[in-house]
XYZ file of N, CA, C and O in Angstrom:
724
model
N 191.154 119.565 192.018
C 190.739 118.883 190.819
C 191.828 117.837 190.353
O 191.605 116.764 190.111
N 193.038 118.382 190.267
C 194.172 117.621 189.792
C 194.485 116.425 190.734
O 194.738 115.312 190.294
N 194.426 116.704 192.077
C 194.673 115.623 193.009
C 193.731 114.518 192.953
O 194.066 113.302 193.287
N 192.537 114.741 192.542
C 191.540 113.644 192.450
C 191.474 112.974 191.084
O 191.123 111.831 190.942
N 191.778 113.738 190.041
C 191.606 113.242 188.640
C 192.824 113.024 187.865
O 192.848 112.241 186.903
N 193.891 113.731 188.211
C 195.157 113.680 187.462
C 195.098 114.547 186.211
O 195.999 114.499 185.419
N 193.962 115.139 185.944
C 193.824 115.988 184.712
C 194.496 117.363 184.955
O 194.331 117.899 185.993
N 195.192 117.789 183.919
C 195.724 119.134 183.907
C 194.582 120.140 184.052
O 193.565 120.043 183.332
N 194.815 121.142 184.824
C 193.803 122.216 184.908
C 194.592 123.504 184.916
O 195.795 123.552 184.684
N 193.873 124.678 184.928
C 194.498 125.950 184.774
C 194.141 126.882 185.911
O 192.986 127.034 186.275
N 195.160 127.439 186.557
C 194.959 128.485 187.572
C 195.093 129.846 186.815
O 196.102 130.112 186.217
N 193.971 130.542 186.791
C 193.982 131.791 185.975
C 192.867 132.698 186.434
O 192.211 132.465 187.475
N 192.517 133.693 185.538
C 191.479 134.672 185.925
C 190.145 133.938 185.941
O 189.879 133.015 185.241
N 189.244 134.520 186.804
C 187.911 134.001 186.811
C 187.127 134.667 185.692
O 187.447 135.736 185.262
N 186.195 133.969 185.157
C 185.415 134.468 184.094
C 184.770 135.810 184.378
O 184.759 136.733 183.546
N 184.341 135.963 185.572
C 183.676 137.251 186.016
C 184.670 138.406 185.971
O 184.203 139.576 185.899
N 185.943 138.135 185.986
C 186.922 139.203 186.042
C 187.492 139.532 184.661
O 188.348 140.555 184.581
N 187.180 138.790 183.665
C 187.838 138.982 182.345
C 187.472 140.320 181.780
O 188.249 140.913 181.039
N 186.345 140.900 182.085
C 185.938 142.222 181.614
C 186.807 143.363 182.111
O 186.925 144.335 181.462
N 187.394 143.067 183.264
C 188.287 144.110 183.815
C 189.781 143.794 183.669
O 190.691 144.486 184.092
N 190.054 142.623 183.040
C 191.413 142.151 182.931
C 192.145 142.994 181.953
O 191.599 143.462 180.902
N 193.507 143.093 182.218
C 194.334 143.814 181.207
C 194.670 142.830 180.069
O 194.395 141.638 180.097
N 195.325 143.396 178.979
C 195.620 142.560 177.829
C 196.574 141.407 178.080
O 196.447 140.412 177.463
N 197.569 141.673 179.040
C 198.449 140.565 179.398
C 197.705 139.365 179.962
O 198.072 138.168 179.704
N 196.709 139.604 180.841
C 195.915 138.526 181.453
C 195.159 137.815 180.359
O 195.172 136.543 180.316
N 194.475 138.549 179.484
C 193.714 137.896 178.410
C 194.566 137.139 177.431
O 194.287 136.012 177.073
N 195.736 137.747 177.115
C 196.627 137.071 176.207
C 197.212 135.745 176.847
O 197.352 134.723 176.168
N 197.464 135.865 178.155
C 198.019 134.640 178.837
C 197.026 133.485 178.836
O 197.428 132.333 178.544
N 195.798 133.740 179.158
C 194.777 132.623 179.143
C 194.571 132.054 177.751
O 194.484 130.878 177.549
N 194.575 132.997 176.818
C 194.393 132.519 175.414
C 195.474 131.668 174.934
O 195.292 130.609 174.404
N 196.717 132.088 175.203
C 197.903 131.326 174.791
C 197.930 129.951 175.526
O 198.275 128.944 174.955
N 197.587 129.987 176.818
C 197.560 128.720 177.633
C 196.586 127.693 177.051
O 196.926 126.493 177.053
N 195.500 128.128 176.562
C 194.525 127.083 176.123
C 194.501 126.870 174.625
O 193.903 125.911 174.092
N 195.415 127.646 173.804
C 195.400 127.416 172.406
C 196.742 127.148 171.741
O 196.768 126.521 170.733
N 197.816 127.646 172.341
C 199.086 127.458 171.667
C 199.833 126.241 172.124
O 199.990 125.929 173.324
N 200.315 125.521 171.138
C 201.203 124.277 171.377
C 202.606 124.890 171.663
O 203.040 125.905 171.221
N 203.295 124.104 172.478
C 204.684 124.502 172.821
C 204.790 124.899 174.238
O 203.846 125.361 174.894
N 205.963 124.605 174.844
C 206.123 124.915 176.276
C 206.030 126.421 176.542
O 206.395 127.199 175.621
N 205.610 126.767 177.690
C 205.481 128.184 177.996
C 206.426 128.569 179.172
O 206.885 127.671 179.944
N 206.783 129.849 179.257
C 207.636 130.365 180.294
C 206.967 131.498 180.951
O 206.459 132.426 180.260
N 206.926 131.427 182.310
C 206.341 132.554 183.080
C 207.480 133.244 183.820
O 208.141 132.560 184.580
N 207.684 134.499 183.677
C 208.719 135.208 184.356
C 208.155 136.060 185.522
O 207.100 136.602 185.354
N 208.911 136.070 186.576
C 208.560 136.928 187.689
C 208.756 138.343 187.264
O 209.834 138.732 186.768
N 207.731 139.238 187.377
C 207.923 140.625 186.911
C 208.588 141.473 188.026
O 209.170 142.530 187.665
N 208.478 141.028 189.225
C 209.218 141.629 190.324
C 209.890 140.646 191.196
O 209.510 140.334 192.283
N 210.902 139.968 190.639
C 211.511 138.878 191.310
C 212.174 139.283 192.670
O 212.837 140.300 192.719
N 211.891 138.445 193.606
C 212.557 138.637 194.951
C 213.028 137.191 195.369
O 212.240 136.299 195.599
N 214.375 137.075 195.419
C 214.976 135.805 195.778
C 214.913 135.613 197.257
O 215.294 136.444 198.026
N 214.444 134.406 197.627
C 214.425 133.996 198.995
C 215.536 132.922 199.165
O 216.293 132.965 200.096
N 215.512 131.881 198.348
C 216.538 130.816 198.378
C 216.920 130.540 196.884
O 216.058 130.213 196.070
N 218.212 130.491 196.565
C 218.669 130.264 195.122
C 218.526 128.813 194.757
O 218.479 127.850 195.641
N 218.502 128.611 193.447
C 218.560 127.287 192.968
C 217.584 127.053 191.829
O 216.959 127.978 191.258
N 217.474 125.785 191.452
C 216.628 125.331 190.387
C 215.940 124.038 190.851
O 216.561 123.206 191.428
N 214.639 123.916 190.593
C 213.908 122.698 190.974
C 212.833 122.339 189.911
O 212.272 123.286 189.266
N 212.722 121.084 189.768
C 211.815 120.580 188.655
C 210.797 119.600 189.263
O 211.113 118.747 190.061
N 209.548 119.856 188.801
C 208.452 118.980 189.296
C 207.137 119.471 188.757
O 207.101 120.578 188.133
N 206.091 118.748 188.940
C 204.715 119.187 188.516
C 204.393 120.479 189.322
O 204.669 120.621 190.495
N 203.755 121.368 188.657
C 203.330 122.663 189.301
C 202.023 122.383 189.981
O 201.035 121.968 189.370
N 202.014 122.620 191.291
C 200.755 122.461 192.091
C 200.683 123.660 193.019
O 201.654 124.329 193.305
N 199.468 123.952 193.479
C 199.234 125.065 194.362
C 197.989 125.817 194.053
O 197.056 125.345 193.399
N 198.024 127.107 194.464
C 196.853 128.001 194.167
C 196.693 128.968 195.296
O 197.629 129.441 195.922
N 195.457 129.186 195.569
C 195.054 130.248 196.643
C 195.409 129.619 197.995
O 194.936 128.527 198.259
N 196.183 130.332 198.756
C 196.648 129.851 200.064
C 195.464 129.518 200.974
O 195.511 128.499 201.664
N 194.523 130.338 201.103
C 193.357 130.089 202.001
C 192.642 128.845 201.661
O 192.259 128.063 202.496
N 192.409 128.702 200.348
C 191.690 127.523 199.879
C 192.502 126.225 200.169
O 191.965 125.263 200.663
N 193.755 126.288 199.909
C 194.621 125.075 200.191
C 194.675 124.795 201.775
O 194.570 123.638 202.102
N 194.733 125.822 202.516
C 194.675 125.592 203.969
C 193.403 124.991 204.407
O 193.388 124.057 205.287
N 192.330 125.318 203.743
C 191.034 124.637 204.104
C 190.975 123.252 203.735
O 190.157 122.446 204.216
N 191.805 122.847 202.762
C 191.805 121.394 202.300
C 192.652 120.510 203.244
O 192.574 119.259 203.058
N 193.498 121.127 204.040
C 194.305 120.291 204.942
C 193.465 119.220 205.690
O 192.464 119.621 206.211
N 193.925 118.043 205.740
C 193.170 116.979 206.479
C 192.031 116.416 205.740
O 191.365 115.516 206.217
N 191.853 116.853 204.508
C 190.745 116.186 203.638
C 191.404 115.330 202.542
O 192.532 115.545 202.224
N 190.545 114.548 201.893
C 191.122 113.702 200.787
C 191.361 114.605 199.538
O 191.969 114.113 198.580
N 191.018 115.841 199.545
C 191.172 116.691 198.439
C 192.503 117.521 198.482
O 192.821 118.161 197.475
N 193.218 117.425 199.552
C 194.488 118.193 199.610
C 195.556 117.389 198.851
O 195.787 116.208 199.139
N 196.116 118.012 197.871
C 197.113 117.370 197.051
C 198.419 117.127 197.836
O 198.726 117.940 198.720
N 199.166 116.085 197.523
C 200.475 115.945 198.015
C 201.448 116.797 197.197
O 201.445 116.765 195.979
N 202.234 117.593 197.897
C 203.203 118.476 197.203
C 204.556 117.820 197.100
O 205.471 118.475 196.553
N 204.737 116.638 197.462
C 206.004 115.918 197.362
C 206.513 115.933 195.918
O 205.852 115.506 195.015
N 207.748 116.542 195.709
C 208.369 116.588 194.442
C 207.775 117.667 193.547
O 208.228 117.808 192.332
N 206.934 118.490 194.037
C 206.265 119.535 193.165
C 206.899 120.875 193.320
O 207.560 121.214 194.308
N 206.692 121.658 192.249
C 207.009 123.107 192.329
C 205.685 123.669 192.808
O 204.684 123.673 192.124
N 205.708 124.275 194.018
C 204.429 124.795 194.607
C 204.294 126.213 194.389
O 205.333 127.017 194.594
N 203.188 126.724 194.026
C 202.910 128.205 193.955
C 201.785 128.547 194.832
O 200.823 127.857 195.029
N 201.865 129.763 195.425
C 200.831 130.245 196.374
C 200.512 131.720 196.063
O 201.455 132.508 195.689
N 199.288 132.045 196.264
C 198.815 133.473 196.144
C 197.615 133.568 197.006
O 197.029 132.644 197.475
N 197.191 134.881 197.215
C 195.928 135.097 197.946
C 195.390 136.452 197.733
O 196.056 137.338 197.138
N 194.254 136.705 198.263
C 193.545 138.056 198.104
C 192.792 138.281 199.405
O 192.119 137.347 199.906
N 192.848 139.508 199.835
C 191.957 139.946 200.934
C 192.216 139.325 202.361
O 191.335 139.360 203.171
N 193.398 138.734 202.536
C 193.704 138.216 203.830
C 194.658 139.151 204.557
O 195.653 139.645 203.906
N 194.496 139.329 205.798
C 195.440 140.199 206.597
C 196.758 139.446 206.761
O 196.824 138.172 206.651
N 197.894 140.229 206.896
C 199.238 139.535 207.088
C 199.263 138.487 208.137
O 199.868 137.456 207.967
N 198.638 138.731 209.262
C 198.754 137.747 210.330
C 198.050 136.475 209.944
O 198.404 135.393 210.366
N 196.974 136.537 209.083
C 196.296 135.346 208.597
C 197.284 134.583 207.560
O 197.276 133.358 207.590
N 197.975 135.341 206.772
C 198.860 134.725 205.804
C 199.984 133.936 206.655
O 200.279 132.840 206.368
N 200.432 134.599 207.636
C 201.436 134.013 208.525
C 200.916 132.738 209.174
O 201.528 131.671 209.130
N 199.699 132.806 209.646
C 199.098 131.674 210.310
C 198.837 130.506 209.348
O 199.166 129.300 209.649
N 198.423 130.846 208.092
C 198.156 129.734 207.119
C 199.473 129.135 206.616
O 199.540 127.904 206.476
N 200.458 129.972 206.349
C 201.770 129.393 205.984
C 202.376 128.484 207.060
O 202.916 127.432 206.792
N 202.214 128.971 208.273
C 202.758 128.224 209.461
C 202.046 126.883 209.645
O 202.610 125.866 209.834
N 200.722 126.904 209.515
C 199.900 125.678 209.617
C 200.319 124.696 208.500
O 200.550 123.502 208.795
N 200.466 125.131 207.266
C 200.907 124.251 206.173
C 202.286 123.723 206.404
O 202.549 122.475 206.151
N 203.120 124.601 206.891
C 204.545 124.212 207.140
C 204.530 123.122 208.246
O 205.214 122.139 208.201
N 203.854 123.372 209.313
C 203.752 122.368 210.430
C 203.079 121.057 210.048
O 203.324 119.999 210.623
N 202.189 121.142 209.036
C 201.525 119.942 208.611
C 202.450 119.110 207.574
O 202.129 118.072 207.146
N 203.639 119.634 207.294
C 204.589 118.966 206.427
C 204.411 119.241 204.973
O 205.006 118.511 204.132
N 203.514 120.153 204.602
C 203.197 120.341 203.204
C 204.447 120.704 202.344
O 204.510 120.431 201.147
N 205.437 121.322 202.895
C 206.598 121.856 202.194
C 207.843 121.012 202.384
O 208.928 121.446 201.966
N 207.724 119.876 203.067
C 208.916 119.078 203.441
C 209.736 118.533 202.281
O 210.896 118.533 202.357
N 209.103 118.044 201.304
C 209.777 117.346 200.139
C 209.436 117.958 198.866
O 209.191 117.216 197.847
N 209.267 119.311 198.772
C 208.909 119.913 197.533
C 210.148 120.172 196.725
O 211.276 120.116 197.200
N 209.988 120.409 195.395
C 211.058 120.767 194.493
C 211.365 122.249 194.400
O 212.485 122.659 194.040
N 210.455 123.045 194.830
C 210.577 124.481 194.697
C 209.292 125.193 195.199
O 208.249 124.557 195.301
N 209.500 126.496 195.501
C 208.277 127.303 195.969
C 208.355 128.631 195.299
O 209.361 129.363 195.294
N 207.207 129.009 194.783
C 207.139 130.394 194.154
C 205.835 131.048 194.577
O 204.798 130.365 194.898
N 205.934 132.374 194.729
C 204.780 133.145 195.243
C 204.294 134.119 194.208
O 205.072 134.804 193.569
N 202.939 134.139 194.058
C 202.365 135.212 193.220
C 202.011 136.341 193.991
O 202.710 136.723 194.956
N 200.912 136.982 193.635
C 200.488 138.234 194.320
C 199.715 137.939 195.551
O 199.008 136.952 195.636
N 199.694 138.928 196.472
C 198.899 138.850 197.686
C 198.134 140.165 197.664
O 198.502 141.105 198.392
N 197.106 140.242 196.904
C 196.294 141.451 196.627
C 195.498 141.810 197.906
O 194.859 140.870 198.452
N 195.496 143.096 198.308
C 194.748 143.505 199.384
C 195.001 142.756 200.723
O 194.077 142.406 201.460
N 196.229 142.364 200.867
C 196.701 141.579 202.082
C 197.549 142.440 202.994
O 198.337 141.870 203.763
N 197.465 143.766 202.916
C 198.257 144.590 203.743
C 199.562 145.064 203.030
O 199.634 144.954 201.793
N 200.518 145.457 203.798
C 201.772 145.979 203.254
C 202.580 144.833 202.607
O 202.723 143.837 203.282
N 203.108 145.071 201.420
C 203.884 144.022 200.797
C 205.108 143.742 201.595
O 205.557 142.563 201.651
N 205.693 144.690 202.288
C 206.869 144.461 203.085
C 206.554 143.509 204.281
O 207.421 142.676 204.703
N 205.332 143.454 204.780
C 204.961 142.551 205.799
C 204.870 141.176 205.256
O 205.300 140.200 205.927
N 204.300 141.000 204.048
C 204.135 139.672 203.451
C 205.557 139.192 203.143
O 205.835 137.981 203.358
N 206.416 140.001 202.573
C 207.818 139.662 202.357
C 208.541 139.121 203.536
O 209.218 138.079 203.490
N 208.338 139.836 204.685
C 208.965 139.428 205.876
C 208.517 138.022 206.393
O 209.300 137.228 206.769
N 207.201 137.784 206.207
C 206.620 136.594 206.650
C 207.207 135.447 205.762
O 207.610 134.363 206.275
N 207.265 135.662 204.476
C 207.764 134.637 203.601
C 209.253 134.397 203.887
O 209.657 133.223 204.005
N 210.084 135.445 204.130
C 211.425 135.237 204.493
C 211.598 134.464 205.725
O 212.434 133.530 205.844
N 210.800 134.742 206.772
C 210.928 134.084 208.123
C 210.550 132.551 207.946
O 211.149 131.685 208.551
N 209.469 132.280 207.140
C 209.009 130.860 207.002
C 209.909 130.012 206.105
O 210.060 128.911 206.358
N 210.448 130.662 205.054
C 211.096 129.879 203.979
C 212.569 130.299 203.707
O 213.178 129.684 202.836
N 213.102 131.125 204.426
C 214.494 131.660 204.164
C 215.575 130.642 204.268
O 216.580 130.724 203.610
N 215.359 129.592 204.983
C 216.334 128.540 205.194
C 216.198 127.323 204.384
O 216.863 126.252 204.687
N 215.313 127.279 203.439
C 214.973 126.068 202.655
C 216.189 125.702 201.702
O 216.955 126.516 201.308
N 216.268 124.391 201.376
C 217.301 123.964 200.539
C 216.824 123.776 199.076
O 217.507 123.247 198.269
N 215.598 124.285 198.781
C 215.076 124.319 197.456
C 214.846 125.784 197.062
O 214.876 126.663 197.872
N 214.759 125.984 195.699
C 214.599 127.351 195.277
C 213.289 127.970 195.761
O 212.236 127.330 195.732
N 213.390 129.153 196.269
C 212.140 129.937 196.654
C 212.200 131.292 196.030
O 213.191 132.002 196.261
N 211.183 131.709 195.326
C 211.213 132.964 194.576
C 209.786 133.614 194.639
O 208.785 132.951 194.448
N 209.745 134.859 194.931
C 208.386 135.557 194.868
C 208.435 136.598 193.708
O 209.545 136.878 193.136
N 207.217 137.155 193.459
C 207.204 138.248 192.466
C 206.549 137.748 191.138
O 206.640 138.481 190.146
N 205.810 136.639 191.127
C 205.148 136.235 189.872
C 203.820 136.854 189.770
O 203.106 137.024 190.743
N 203.483 137.356 188.518
C 202.151 138.022 188.274
C 201.029 137.006 188.213
O 200.417 136.849 187.170
N 200.823 136.281 189.320
C 199.842 135.222 189.360
C 198.976 135.434 190.639
O 199.507 135.676 191.707
N 197.711 135.493 190.396
C 196.754 135.670 191.596
C 195.488 136.352 191.227
O 194.703 135.930 190.406
N 195.402 137.596 191.759
C 194.141 138.286 191.521
C 194.315 139.729 191.025
O 193.395 140.545 190.980
N 195.540 140.108 190.696
C 195.807 141.520 190.225
C 195.827 141.510 188.706
O 195.452 140.623 188.014
N 196.383 142.609 188.209
C 196.595 142.800 186.754
C 198.006 143.018 186.587
O 198.587 143.976 187.179
N 198.780 142.267 185.836
C 198.266 141.048 185.111
C 197.999 139.839 186.057
O 198.656 139.838 187.148
N 197.281 138.836 185.539
C 197.044 137.621 186.324
C 197.330 136.507 185.308
O 196.444 136.110 184.561
N 198.566 136.113 185.202
C 198.958 135.105 184.216
C 198.383 133.722 184.568
O 198.322 133.406 185.745
N 198.112 132.999 183.539
C 197.571 131.613 183.753
C 198.652 130.619 183.854
O 199.718 130.663 183.257
N 198.371 129.609 184.788
C 199.359 128.527 185.088
C 198.714 127.246 184.885
O 197.690 126.926 185.568
N 199.301 126.346 184.103
C 198.784 124.966 184.032
C 199.146 124.312 185.348
O 200.331 124.407 185.814
N 198.186 123.591 185.963
C 198.442 122.816 187.194
C 198.621 121.363 186.803
O 197.794 120.777 186.060
N 199.646 120.751 187.293
C 199.924 119.386 187.097
C 201.015 119.035 186.051
O 201.474 117.947 185.966
N 201.316 120.089 185.269
C 202.441 119.891 184.271
C 203.752 120.184 184.929
O 203.932 121.002 185.756
N 204.750 119.404 184.438
C 206.116 119.584 184.946
C 206.744 120.862 184.467
O 206.590 121.234 183.296
N 207.435 121.524 185.359
C 208.088 122.801 185.071
C 209.406 122.913 185.914
O 209.553 122.175 186.859
N 210.233 123.882 185.435
C 211.472 124.136 186.218
C 211.338 125.524 186.701
O 211.116 126.491 185.978
N 211.469 125.665 188.105
C 211.644 126.930 188.757
C 213.153 127.283 188.807
O 213.864 126.514 189.403
N 213.519 128.365 188.218
C 214.909 128.743 188.187
C 215.098 130.126 188.711
O 214.533 131.075 188.122
N 215.833 130.285 189.797
C 215.899 131.602 190.430
C 216.901 132.531 189.620
O 216.797 133.745 189.721
N 217.848 131.905 188.917
C 218.791 132.777 188.174
C 218.023 133.450 187.035
O 218.309 134.703 186.808
N 217.062 132.834 186.327
C 216.396 133.507 185.233
C 215.047 134.057 185.771
O 214.338 134.670 185.026
N 214.784 133.871 187.046
C 213.517 134.271 187.702
C 212.310 133.842 186.864
O 211.424 134.632 186.506
N 212.244 132.530 186.533
C 211.256 132.021 185.662
C 210.728 130.661 186.091
O 211.415 129.916 186.812
N 209.587 130.345 185.609
C 208.971 129.080 185.693
C 208.750 128.598 184.278
O 207.945 129.094 183.568
N 209.587 127.577 183.860
C 209.569 127.083 182.424
C 208.927 125.762 182.386
O 209.459 124.788 182.973
N 207.779 125.630 181.700
C 207.126 124.403 181.599
C 207.885 123.499 180.566
O 208.455 123.934 179.574
N 207.922 122.166 180.842
C 208.633 121.189 180.046
C 207.841 120.739 178.906
O 208.443 120.055 177.976
N 206.590 121.019 178.876
C 205.687 120.605 177.703
C 204.537 121.548 177.639
O 204.287 122.346 178.538
N 203.811 121.490 176.634
C 202.698 122.292 176.333
C 201.454 121.809 177.076
O 201.226 120.661 177.161
N 200.622 122.780 177.565
C 199.311 122.301 178.166
C 198.304 121.935 177.033
O 197.346 121.296 177.339
N 198.681 122.272 175.780
C 197.830 121.896 174.698
C 198.381 120.761 173.981
O 199.519 120.739 173.589
N 197.600 119.712 173.766
C 198.048 118.517 173.038
C 197.536 118.443 171.651
O 196.548 119.008 171.280
C-alpha cells in the first residue's frame, strides 16, 4: 500500500483477532491511531545480531507476503529504510529460503537497519535465530530481533512509512513523528 500511494499505513492485529488479543495489543493499536506524539516500540526479548543505530522510514511486514511481491511493481524499495520482518506458520527451512531469496535479490543491500518480530508457529526459536544470524550476522547496519510484532500476543502496531530510529543499545524503534496528525 505504502509503495504505491505513499500513505502511512499500520502493520498490526487483524480485526478478526482483536477478540483474542491481549490488553497490550489493544492498547497499542488504540494509541497508534489516536495519540499524537512520537511512539517508541521496545524489543521485549532483544537479541543483538549487529550493533548500531539506523534511521529511515519503517517498511516491511510479513516475510512470505513480501517474498511473493518480489519482481512485481508492488514490492517496495527498502533503500534507506529500517526494515522489519515477521511471519506465522512457516517452517524454518522456508524462512531460510525466503530470507535468502530476498537477500540475493538485493532487498537488504542499502537498508538503514533490520529488525525482526515474532515467527509464530515456525518451529524452534533457536532454528530461526540461527538462520537470522547466518544471513545477517555480518551486516554493517543495526540488526535486532525480539520485537513483539507479528501474530502473537502481544502484537504491537507499527506505522509503515514513517521515519524511525532503530537503536540496538536501547533495543528500541523510536518514531521521529506521530502517526496521528
